[in-house]
Every structure is written in C-alpha cells, then in structure tokens.
Coordinates of C-alpha atoms in Angstrom, one line a residue:
X51 CA 83.1 119.6 122.1
X52 CA 81.0 118.9 119.0
X53 CA 81.2 121.1 115.9
X54 CA 78.2 123.5 115.7
X55 CA 78.2 122.8 111.9
X56 CA 78.0 119.0 112.2
X57 CA 74.2 118.9 112.4
X58 CA 73.9 120.3 108.9
X59 CA 77.3 119.0 107.6
X60 CA 77.7 121.7 105.1
X61 CA 76.3 125.2 104.7
X62 CA 76.0 125.3 100.9
X63 CA 73.1 127.2 99.4
X64 CA 71.9 128.2 96.0
X65 CA 74.5 130.8 94.9
X66 CA 71.7 133.2 93.9
X67 CA 70.6 133.5 97.5
X68 CA 73.8 134.6 99.0
X69 CA 74.4 134.2 102.8
X70 CA 71.5 133.5 105.0
X71 CA 70.3 136.5 106.9
X72 CA 68.6 134.4 109.6
X73 CA 71.9 132.6 110.5
X74 CA 74.7 134.6 112.0
X75 CA 78.2 133.9 110.8
X76 CA 80.3 131.8 113.2
X77 CA 83.2 129.5 113.4
X78 CA 86.5 129.1 111.6
X79 CA 86.9 127.3 108.3
X80 CA 90.1 126.3 106.7
X81 CA 90.1 125.6 102.9
X82 CA 92.8 123.3 101.4
X83 CA 92.9 123.7 97.6
X84 CA 93.6 121.2 94.9
X85 CA 96.9 120.7 93.1
X86 CA 97.9 117.0 93.5
X87 CA 100.7 116.0 95.7
X88 CA 102.2 119.5 95.4
X89 CA 99.2 121.0 97.1
X90 CA 99.1 118.2 99.7
X91 CA 102.7 118.9 100.7
X92 CA 102.2 122.7 100.7
X93 CA 99.2 122.3 102.9
X94 CA 101.1 119.9 105.2
X95 CA 103.6 122.6 105.8
X96 CA 100.9 125.2 106.4
X97 CA 99.0 123.0 108.9
X98 CA 102.3 122.3 110.7
X99 CA 102.7 126.0 111.5
X100 CA 99.0 126.6 112.2
X101 CA 99.2 123.8 114.7
X102 CA 102.2 125.4 116.4
X103 CA 100.4 128.7 116.6
X104 CA 97.4 127.1 118.2
X105 CA 95.2 127.9 115.2
X106 CA 94.5 124.4 113.8
X107 CA 92.7 123.3 117.0
X108 CA 90.3 126.3 116.5
X109 CA 89.2 125.1 113.0
X110 CA 85.5 124.1 113.0
X111 CA 85.3 123.1 109.3
X112 CA 88.0 121.8 106.9
X113 CA 86.9 122.1 103.3
X114 CA 89.1 120.0 101.0
X115 CA 89.7 119.8 97.2
X116 CA 91.7 117.1 95.4
X117 CA 95.3 117.2 96.8
X118 CA 93.9 118.9 99.9
X119 CA 91.4 116.0 100.3
X120 CA 94.2 113.5 100.4
X121 CA 95.8 115.3 103.4
X122 CA 92.4 116.0 104.9
X123 CA 91.5 112.3 104.8
X124 CA 94.9 111.4 106.4
X125 CA 94.3 113.8 109.3
X126 CA 90.7 112.7 109.7
X127 CA 91.8 109.1 110.2
X128 CA 94.2 110.2 112.9
X129 CA 91.6 112.3 114.7
X130 CA 89.0 109.6 114.5
X131 CA 91.4 107.2 116.1
X132 CA 91.8 109.6 119.1
X133 CA 94.5 112.1 118.0
X134 CA 93.5 115.2 119.9
X135 CA 95.0 118.6 120.8
X136 CA 96.6 119.1 124.2
X137 CA 96.5 122.7 125.4
X138 CA 95.4 123.8 121.9
X139 CA 98.2 122.0 120.0
X140 CA 98.2 118.5 118.5
X141 CA 101.2 116.8 120.1
X142 CA 104.1 115.0 118.4
X143 CA 102.9 116.6 115.1
X144 CA 106.1 116.2 113.1
X145 CA 106.5 112.5 114.0
X146 CA 102.9 111.6 113.8
X147 CA 101.6 113.7 111.0
X148 CA 104.5 114.9 108.8
X149 CA 106.6 111.8 108.9
X150 CA 103.5 109.7 108.7
X151 CA 102.2 111.4 105.6
X152 CA 105.4 111.7 103.6
X153 CA 105.3 108.0 102.6
X154 CA 101.9 108.7 101.0
X155 CA 103.5 110.9 98.3
X156 CA 106.2 108.4 97.5
X157 CA 103.8 106.2 95.5
X158 CA 102.5 106.6 92.0
X159 CA 98.8 106.3 92.3
X160 CA 98.0 107.8 89.0
X161 CA 99.3 105.6 86.2
X162 CA 97.6 102.3 87.2
X163 CA 94.1 103.8 87.7
X164 CA 94.5 105.8 84.5
X165 CA 95.4 102.7 82.5
X166 CA 92.5 100.8 84.1
X167 CA 90.2 103.0 82.1
X168 CA 91.0 100.9 79.0
X169 CA 88.1 98.8 80.4
X170 CA 85.6 100.8 78.4
X171 CA 82.7 98.6 79.5
X172 CA 83.2 99.6 83.1
X173 CA 82.3 103.2 83.9
X174 CA 84.4 104.8 86.6
X175 CA 87.1 102.2 86.5
X176 CA 89.9 104.9 86.9
X177 CA 88.4 106.7 89.9
X178 CA 87.3 103.4 91.5
X179 CA 90.9 102.2 91.2
X180 CA 92.1 105.5 92.7
X181 CA 89.8 105.0 95.6
X182 CA 91.3 101.6 96.2
X183 CA 94.7 103.3 96.6
X184 CA 93.3 105.7 99.1
X185 CA 92.0 102.9 101.2
X186 CA 95.6 102.5 102.5
X187 CA 95.2 106.0 104.0
X188 CA 91.6 105.7 105.3
X189 CA 91.6 102.0 106.2
X190 CA 88.0 101.5 105.1
X191 CA 86.7 104.6 107.0
X192 CA 83.1 105.5 106.2
X193 CA 81.9 109.0 105.9
X194 CA 79.7 108.5 109.0
X195 CA 83.0 107.8 111.0
X196 CA 84.5 111.2 110.2
X197 CA 85.3 113.2 113.3
X198 CA 82.7 115.7 114.5
X199 CA 85.3 118.4 114.7
X200 CA 86.7 119.6 112.5
X201 CA 83.9 118.9 110.1
X202 CA 85.5 117.4 107.0
X203 CA 84.0 118.3 103.6
X204 CA 85.4 116.7 100.4
X205 CA 84.5 118.8 97.3
X206 CA 84.0 117.3 93.8
X207 CA 82.4 118.7 90.7
X208 CA 79.0 117.5 89.4
X209 CA 79.5 117.4 85.6
X210 CA 75.8 117.0 84.9
X211 CA 74.6 120.2 86.7
X212 CA 78.0 122.0 86.7
X213 CA 78.3 122.8 90.4
X214 CA 80.1 121.7 93.6
X215 CA 79.3 118.3 95.0
X216 CA 80.1 117.7 98.7
X217 CA 80.8 114.5 100.7
X218 CA 80.8 114.9 104.5
X219 CA 79.8 113.1 107.7
X220 CA 76.1 113.6 107.3
X221 CA 75.4 113.7 103.6
X222 CA 76.5 113.8 100.0
X223 CA 75.1 115.9 97.2
X224 CA 74.6 119.4 96.1
X225 CA 71.9 122.1 96.1
X226 CA 70.6 121.2 92.6
X227 CA 70.7 117.4 92.8
X228 CA 69.6 117.3 96.4
X229 CA 71.3 115.5 99.3
X230 CA 71.4 111.9 100.4
X231 CA 71.5 111.6 104.2
X232 CA 72.9 109.5 105.6
X233 CA 75.5 108.9 102.9
X234 CA 75.1 105.7 100.9
X235 CA 77.0 102.7 102.5
X236 CA 79.3 102.5 99.5
X237 CA 80.4 106.1 99.8
X238 CA 83.5 105.6 101.9
X239 CA 86.0 108.4 102.7
X240 CA 88.3 106.9 100.1
X241 CA 85.6 107.2 97.4
X242 CA 84.9 110.8 98.4
X243 CA 88.6 111.6 98.1
X244 CA 88.8 109.8 94.7
X245 CA 85.9 111.8 93.4
X246 CA 87.6 115.0 94.7
X247 CA 90.9 114.2 93.0
X248 CA 90.1 112.4 89.7
X249 CA 91.5 115.3 87.6
X250 CA 90.8 115.7 83.9
X251 CA 91.8 114.7 81.3
X252 CA 93.7 111.9 83.0
X253 CA 90.6 110.5 84.7
X254 CA 87.1 110.0 83.4
X255 CA 84.2 111.0 85.7
X256 CA 83.1 108.8 88.6
X257 CA 79.4 107.7 88.4
X258 CA 77.6 108.1 91.7
X259 CA 75.3 105.1 91.2
X260 CA 72.8 106.8 93.5
X261 CA 69.1 106.4 92.5
X262 CA 67.1 109.6 92.0
X263 CA 64.6 108.6 94.7
X264 CA 67.3 108.9 97.3
X265 CA 67.8 112.6 97.0
X266 CA 66.1 115.2 99.2
X267 CA 66.2 119.0 99.2
X268 CA 68.1 120.8 102.0
X269 CA 65.0 120.8 104.2
X270 CA 64.5 117.1 103.8
X271 CA 61.6 117.1 101.3
X272 CA 61.8 115.4 97.9
X273 CA 62.8 117.6 94.9
X274 CA 59.8 118.9 93.0
X275 CA 61.4 119.2 89.6
X276 CA 61.8 117.0 86.4
X277 CA 65.5 116.3 86.8
X278 CA 65.4 112.7 88.0
X279 CA 66.6 111.3 84.7
X280 CA 69.7 113.6 85.0
X281 CA 70.2 112.6 88.7
X282 CA 70.6 109.0 87.6
X283 CA 73.5 109.9 85.3
X284 CA 75.5 112.2 87.6
X285 CA 79.3 111.9 87.1
X286 CA 81.8 113.5 89.4
X287 CA 85.2 115.0 88.5
X288 CA 87.9 116.7 90.4
X289 CA 86.7 119.4 92.8
X290 CA 89.0 121.9 91.2
X291 CA 87.1 121.9 88.0
X292 CA 84.4 124.0 89.7
X293 CA 86.1 125.6 92.8
X294 CA 89.7 124.8 93.4
X295 CA 89.8 126.8 96.6
X296 CA 87.1 124.9 98.3
X297 CA 85.2 128.1 99.2
X298 CA 81.6 127.1 98.2
X299 CA 80.7 125.1 101.3
X300 CA 81.9 127.6 103.8
X301 CA 82.0 131.2 102.6
X302 CA 78.3 132.0 103.3
X303 CA 78.3 130.7 106.9
X304 CA 81.6 131.1 108.7
X305 CA 82.9 134.1 110.5
X306 CA 86.5 133.4 109.5
X307 CA 87.8 131.7 106.4
X308 CA 91.5 130.7 106.0
X309 CA 92.6 129.6 102.5
X310 CA 95.7 127.6 101.7
X311 CA 96.1 127.6 97.9
X312 CA 98.5 125.0 96.4
X313 CA 97.1 125.4 92.9
X314 CA 99.5 126.1 90.1
X315 CA 99.4 129.6 88.6
X316 CA 99.3 130.0 84.8
X317 CA 102.8 130.1 83.4
X318 CA 103.9 131.9 80.2
X319 CA 103.6 129.8 77.1
X320 CA 103.6 130.5 73.3
X321 CA 100.0 130.0 72.0
X322 CA 101.0 128.2 68.8
X323 CA 100.9 124.6 67.7
X324 CA 98.7 121.6 68.4
X325 CA 98.1 122.7 72.0
X326 CA 96.5 125.9 71.1
X327 CA 93.0 124.7 72.0
X328 CA 94.2 123.6 75.4
X329 CA 95.6 127.1 75.9
X330 CA 92.2 128.6 75.4
X331 CA 90.8 126.3 78.1
X332 CA 93.8 127.2 80.4
X333 CA 93.1 130.9 80.0
X334 CA 89.4 130.4 80.9
X335 CA 90.3 128.4 84.0
X336 CA 92.9 130.9 85.1
X337 CA 90.6 133.9 84.9
X338 CA 87.9 132.1 86.8
X339 CA 90.3 131.3 89.6
X340 CA 91.7 134.9 89.5
X341 CA 88.2 136.3 89.9
X342 CA 87.6 134.1 93.0
X343 CA 90.9 135.2 94.5
X344 CA 90.2 138.9 93.9
X345 CA 86.7 138.6 95.3
X346 CA 88.1 136.8 98.4
X347 CA 90.7 139.5 99.1
X348 CA 88.1 142.2 98.6
X349 CA 85.9 140.4 101.2
X350 CA 88.8 140.3 103.6
X351 CA 89.5 144.0 103.1
X352 CA 85.9 145.1 103.6
X353 CA 85.7 143.0 106.7
X354 CA 88.6 144.9 108.1
X355 CA 86.5 148.0 107.5
X356 CA 83.6 146.4 109.4
X357 CA 81.4 146.1 106.4
X358 CA 78.3 143.8 106.7
X359 CA 78.0 140.4 104.9
X360 CA 81.8 139.9 105.0
X361 CA 84.1 137.5 106.9
X362 CA 87.6 137.6 108.3
X363 CA 90.5 135.5 107.4
X364 CA 93.6 135.4 105.2
X365 CA 94.9 133.7 102.1
X366 CA 98.3 132.3 101.2
X367 CA 99.2 130.7 97.8
X368 CA 102.1 128.6 96.5
X369 CA 103.2 131.4 94.2
X370 CA 103.3 133.9 97.1
X371 CA 106.3 135.2 99.0
X372 CA 106.6 136.2 102.6
X373 CA 107.9 139.6 101.7
X374 CA 104.7 140.4 99.8
X375 CA 103.0 140.3 103.2
X376 CA 105.7 142.1 105.0
X377 CA 108.6 143.8 103.2
X378 CA 110.7 143.4 106.3
X379 CA 110.2 139.6 106.5
X380 CA 113.6 138.0 106.8
X381 CA 112.5 134.4 106.0
X382 CA 110.8 132.6 103.2
X383 CA 111.6 132.3 99.5
X384 CA 111.6 135.1 96.9
X385 CA 108.7 135.8 94.6
X386 CA 110.7 134.7 91.6
X387 CA 111.6 131.3 93.1
X388 CA 108.1 130.8 94.4
X389 CA 106.2 131.6 91.2
X390 CA 108.5 130.2 88.5
X391 CA 110.1 127.2 90.3
X392 CA 108.1 126.0 93.3
X393 CA 104.6 126.8 91.9
X394 CA 105.7 125.1 88.7
X395 CA 106.2 121.7 90.4
X396 CA 103.9 119.3 88.5
X397 CA 100.3 118.8 89.5
X398 CA 100.4 115.0 89.7
X399 CA 100.0 111.9 91.9
X400 CA 103.4 110.3 91.0
X401 CA 106.3 110.0 93.5
X402 CA 107.8 113.1 94.9
X403 CA 111.4 113.2 96.0
X404 CA 112.6 114.3 99.5
X405 CA 113.8 117.6 98.0
X406 CA 110.4 118.4 96.5
X407 CA 108.7 117.4 99.7
X408 CA 110.7 119.5 102.0
X409 CA 110.8 122.6 99.8
X410 CA 107.0 122.5 99.6
X411 CA 106.7 121.9 103.3
X412 CA 108.9 124.8 104.2
X413 CA 107.2 127.1 101.7
X414 CA 103.7 126.3 103.1
X415 CA 104.9 126.5 106.7
X416 CA 106.4 130.0 106.3
X417 CA 103.6 131.5 104.2
X418 CA 100.9 130.3 106.6
X419 CA 103.0 131.9 109.4
X420 CA 103.3 135.3 107.7
X421 CA 99.8 135.4 106.4
X422 CA 98.2 134.7 109.8
X423 CA 100.7 137.0 111.6
X424 CA 100.0 139.8 109.2
X425 CA 96.3 139.6 108.7
X426 CA 94.7 137.5 111.5
X427 CA 97.0 137.6 114.6
X428 CA 93.9 137.6 116.8
X429 CA 93.4 133.8 116.1
X430 CA 96.9 132.9 117.3
X431 CA 96.9 131.3 120.7
X432 CA 100.7 130.7 120.9
X433 CA 103.8 132.2 119.2
X434 CA 106.6 129.7 119.4
X435 CA 109.8 130.2 117.4
X436 CA 109.7 129.0 113.8
X437 CA 111.3 125.7 112.8
X438 CA 115.0 125.6 111.9
X439 CA 115.6 124.2 108.4
X440 CA 118.6 122.6 106.7
X441 CA 121.0 125.3 105.5
X442 CA 120.7 123.9 101.9
X443 CA 116.9 124.5 102.0
X444 CA 117.7 128.2 102.6
X445 CA 119.9 128.5 99.5
X446 CA 117.7 129.6 96.6
X447 CA 120.3 128.6 94.0
X448 CA 120.4 125.1 95.3
X449 CA 116.6 124.9 95.6
X450 CA 116.2 126.1 92.0
X451 CA 118.7 123.5 90.7
X452 CA 117.2 120.7 92.7
X453 CA 113.7 121.4 91.4
X454 CA 114.8 122.1 87.8
X455 CA 112.9 119.1 86.4
X456 CA 110.1 119.0 88.9
X457 CA 107.6 120.5 86.5
X458 CA 107.9 117.7 84.0
X459 CA 105.4 114.9 83.9
X460 CA 106.3 111.3 83.2
X461 CA 103.2 109.6 82.1
X462 CA 104.3 106.0 81.6
X463 CA 107.5 105.8 83.6
X464 CA 107.4 106.5 87.3
X465 CA 109.9 108.8 89.0
X466 CA 112.0 107.5 91.8
X467 CA 111.2 108.9 95.3
X468 CA 114.4 107.8 97.0
X469 CA 117.0 110.1 95.4
X470 CA 117.5 113.8 95.1
X471 CA 117.7 114.5 98.9
X472 CA 120.7 116.8 99.1
X473 CA 118.7 119.7 100.4
X474 CA 117.5 117.9 103.5
X475 CA 120.7 116.2 104.8

C-alpha cells in the first residue's frame, strides 16, 4: 500500500498559514529528534518496542533530524531492499535491525570530517566527508529510491532564510526557497543525512550547489520574488538548529504525531568564565525547545478534549522516567538517573561503548512503551511482554558508574568501542 503523503512528499507550509482547512488530518507521523549517536540509540530502543506493539508498521511518515536521520536512513535502506512487516510486525527485528545498526555507532565519523575543513578553499568539505561515511549505511541510495511507506523526511536548517529544509523522496527545499522536484541527482540519501547532522560549531554549513532557476513554489510555479541571489548561496546546517524534534513537516497535516526526543536537556552550569557567551546561546536554544515541547503537550491535551485543529499522539524524551507517566510503573529508570546521567551522555558521533548502547536502548524501549500505553493505547495492535534485560542493566548504581564519563567529549583522540560492557554480559 502506498503512502497517501508520498505524492506531495512533505506537508510543510508557511508557518503563518497554519494547518490547511481544505485538507483533513490523516495518518500517523513519527518524529525522531537530533542528538548524535545518543539520540540514534535511544530511538532504536523506542522503535524496537513500537515494532513489538504493532505501531511501527502503522507509521505513514518518518520525520528525522540529525541522529534520528542516521537511524532513519539505515531503516530506509532495509525497507527499500524488501524488509516488510508480517502481520503488522517487522520480523527478526533484533537480529536484523538492532544488531545490524550497533556497528554503526562504533565508529568515529566526526573527527576526520571536522579536520577536513582545514581545506579552506573547499566549501562544505566537512559535511561532504560526513556524507562519504554515511554511504556505508545507505550504499549509494538516491532520494528517489526511498520507500513509499513510511515516507522518510530528513530535516536540515537553511541558514540563509532561517527555516527548516527537507529532503525526501520527491523533492528537496523549503517554503521560502522553493522546492526542487525531482531531487538533484547529486542529492543522495547520504548527503541528506549529512546536511541533517552537520552540527555546529564542529561542522561548517553544507552548500547546496543548486541553481536558483531549479526552484519552484509548492504549486510548481517559479518563485515571483527577488531572492534568487540568496538561493544561490544557501548553506545547510544540522536540522536541530531550527527544529530538533522534526515537527515542522508533519504537525499541520497528520492526525497523530508520535515524538521520540533524544535531545539533551540543559544541565546546571556556572555562568562565569570564557564560556559565558556560549551559555547565553544555550539558554536561548533551551527556551525555544521548551516552548515547542509545551506547545506539543498542550495540543495533545486539547485533542483529548476533542478540540478542533489539534492532533493526537504522545511524546517521550531521554530525560523522562516511566513513573512520570504512571506512578505505579514498576520498570524503567528513575528521573534522577534519566536526567542527570543518561540524558547527559555526549551529543557526538564518536564510538559508543556496549554499556552506553544498551542503556540508551533500554531507556528508549521502556519510555516508548509507557508513553504509548498511557496516552495512545488505541494505536497498539499487539501487547506482547516486554523484553527481559541483563540484571546489571537494572541496577541504577551500576548504570550510573558505567556512564560516569559518558558526558565527556574527546575531540582529538577517539574512544574505544570494545570495552566497558559489564552491564550487558
């Protein structure tokens, strides 16, 4: 069955217009946030439980940002190669998807591309080098080869116009620049993921290299403005710069929006010293994200009261705890461990250890379960028992100790991905 959204690829509109009144909301969207490998692993756990519940096969659109885009591209490659649900569940998930994806996060794909930016004469050297690494996941896959369902949308940030740029099966672009359909031949899935995940300040922007004449408005007509000189100079940055939740392409069109948020919350820090200016920026970014989350929860609550122009769904975040959804929940990590240890795991693309991988997997798995079970049980097609984890993964003291240094970045020397596996034996 083809995706009803595939014909238009994305449903983004000028934010000032709001949802379209002539198009009823329909379908299920799943948003995978940014947050480097931490987010990718957290989402991997969430998708694992959504698959067991028969929810993942109901997803019409998958909107991905940064770390979420890495996982989205991996899953898209499998689906395009024929991986399909059987009786509403993707078979052999843990062997085919989980064990298949874990080697991806055992490689440092940040340092080399960042250092390549020393080639000052070559714009986009860093993101282009990052795209080369992603080719090992996507195997040269073109945007036009993405599966029809779910419709994959990779979100980046247009630094010229300051809005969300999307790459999907039928087009690339945004509502100000216009859209290029079909996507340019050089815009592979790997390049779309690189644009989505070239986080600042480590990476400089990725130039699109698309001529202004190629852009069209949403209705297919040429833009009638004087912005062509700016279209020629568009540079793309990490999708999380504008919308780390990946909501923009889907919130105006879908009837249900599920959000998995692997983004790091702001942690307490003294505002003195050389990093003071960065702290100002962090506070601004944090409050913007907080506003989005409050708005999202308000939409969910008003939908439950059958208010118009709202959508259903649920949200789970890496700093959440199962007992915040249900005080009687007897599984999942505490709020203290979630916020100050797990959510503090670095936002990076360097090797993650087995302990880090499985703690994040377990955390995402259980939060997706409790969030759907509490707020959207109607979408569950099945209700199998939850996975049984290693006893050490259930011991919060051991988890805290194992992740003690996980928030520290090593910029020039790569971590080892082979050790630190005492929690999963």
